[in-house]
Amino acid sequence: MSYFSNIFYGIKTLLTGMRVTGKYFLNSRKGAITQQYPDNRGILKMFDRFRGEVIMPHDENNEHACTGCQKCEIACPNGTIEIIWDRGLDEATGKKKKKIDQFVYHLSLCTMCGLCIDVCPTDAIEWGQNFENSVYDRTALTRVLNKPDSKIRPGVED
């Protein structure tokens, strides 16, 4: 008897799923769910939690919050982030201080896990909204996140 009840239950769940599909099919004239991507590129906005790529925001004075502590580089499970740093003379104190030369981000290696962003003590890096990363050469996915001649924002401590 369970054989026929299993068949009946299977048909019932199939019809339930078809009812949901049919409702969306009949109501699609009211508002389309699918977006026409290349045509709506100007108005397209990704949702806030989208993980596109890691970026380093700079302010209008070309200053960032990265201290070069390398916590993001250590936290990254597959070596996506590489911080090249040097010690330079701090004008205010006269002591040598660590400063970043290049903050290299290899998007082709990134798993979008977010460990680097979570561990950053100064919130110097965050998720960007860019999702158009199709390239023919993988080296185009390696990016230097700090802008040329950028400095650390005053007031940001190690």
PDB file of C-alpha atoms in Angstrom, residues 37-42 44 46 50-53 107 128-135 140-141 143:
ATOM      1  CA  TYR A  37      22.108  42.880 -18.357  1.00  0.00           C
ATOM      2  CA  PRO A  38      24.005  44.566 -21.161  1.00  0.00           C
ATOM      3  CA  ASP A  39      21.109  46.904 -21.928  1.00  0.00           C
ATOM      4  CA  ASN A  40      20.562  48.086 -18.340  1.00  0.00           C
ATOM      5  CA  ARG A  41      24.219  48.588 -17.436  1.00  0.00           C
ATOM      6  CA  GLY A  42      23.625  52.258 -16.555  1.00  0.00           C
ATOM      7  CA  LEU A  44      22.049  48.269 -12.663  1.00  0.00           C
ATOM      8  CA  MET A  46      24.128  45.247  -7.133  1.00  0.00           C
ATOM      9  CA  PHE A  50      27.561  41.523  -3.070  1.00  0.00           C
ATOM     10  CA  ARG A  51      31.207  40.411  -2.980  1.00  0.00           C
ATOM     11  CA  GLY A  52      32.687  41.695  -6.206  1.00  0.00           C
ATOM     12  CA  GLU A  53      36.310  42.418  -5.456  1.00  0.00           C
ATOM     13  CA  LEU A 107      41.669  38.707  -8.067  1.00  0.00           C
ATOM     14  CA  GLY A 128      33.513  46.639  -4.195  1.00  0.00           C
ATOM     15  CA  GLN A 129      30.531  46.415  -6.526  1.00  0.00           C
ATOM     16  CA  ASN A 130      32.468  45.593  -9.706  1.00  0.00           C
ATOM     17  CA  PHE A 131      31.499  42.280 -11.283  1.00  0.00           C
ATOM     18  CA  GLU A 132      32.756  42.670 -14.839  1.00  0.00           C
ATOM     19  CA  ASN A 133      36.033  40.798 -14.565  1.00  0.00           C
ATOM     20  CA  SER A 134      36.140  38.794 -17.784  1.00  0.00           C
ATOM     21  CA  VAL A 135      39.577  39.084 -19.373  1.00  0.00           C
ATOM     22  CA  ALA A 140      44.918  41.762 -15.942  1.00  0.00           C
ATOM     23  CA  LEU A 141      43.284  40.505 -12.745  1.00  0.00           C
ATOM     24  CA  ARG A 143      45.626  45.026  -9.226  1.00  0.00           C
TER      25      ARG A 143
END
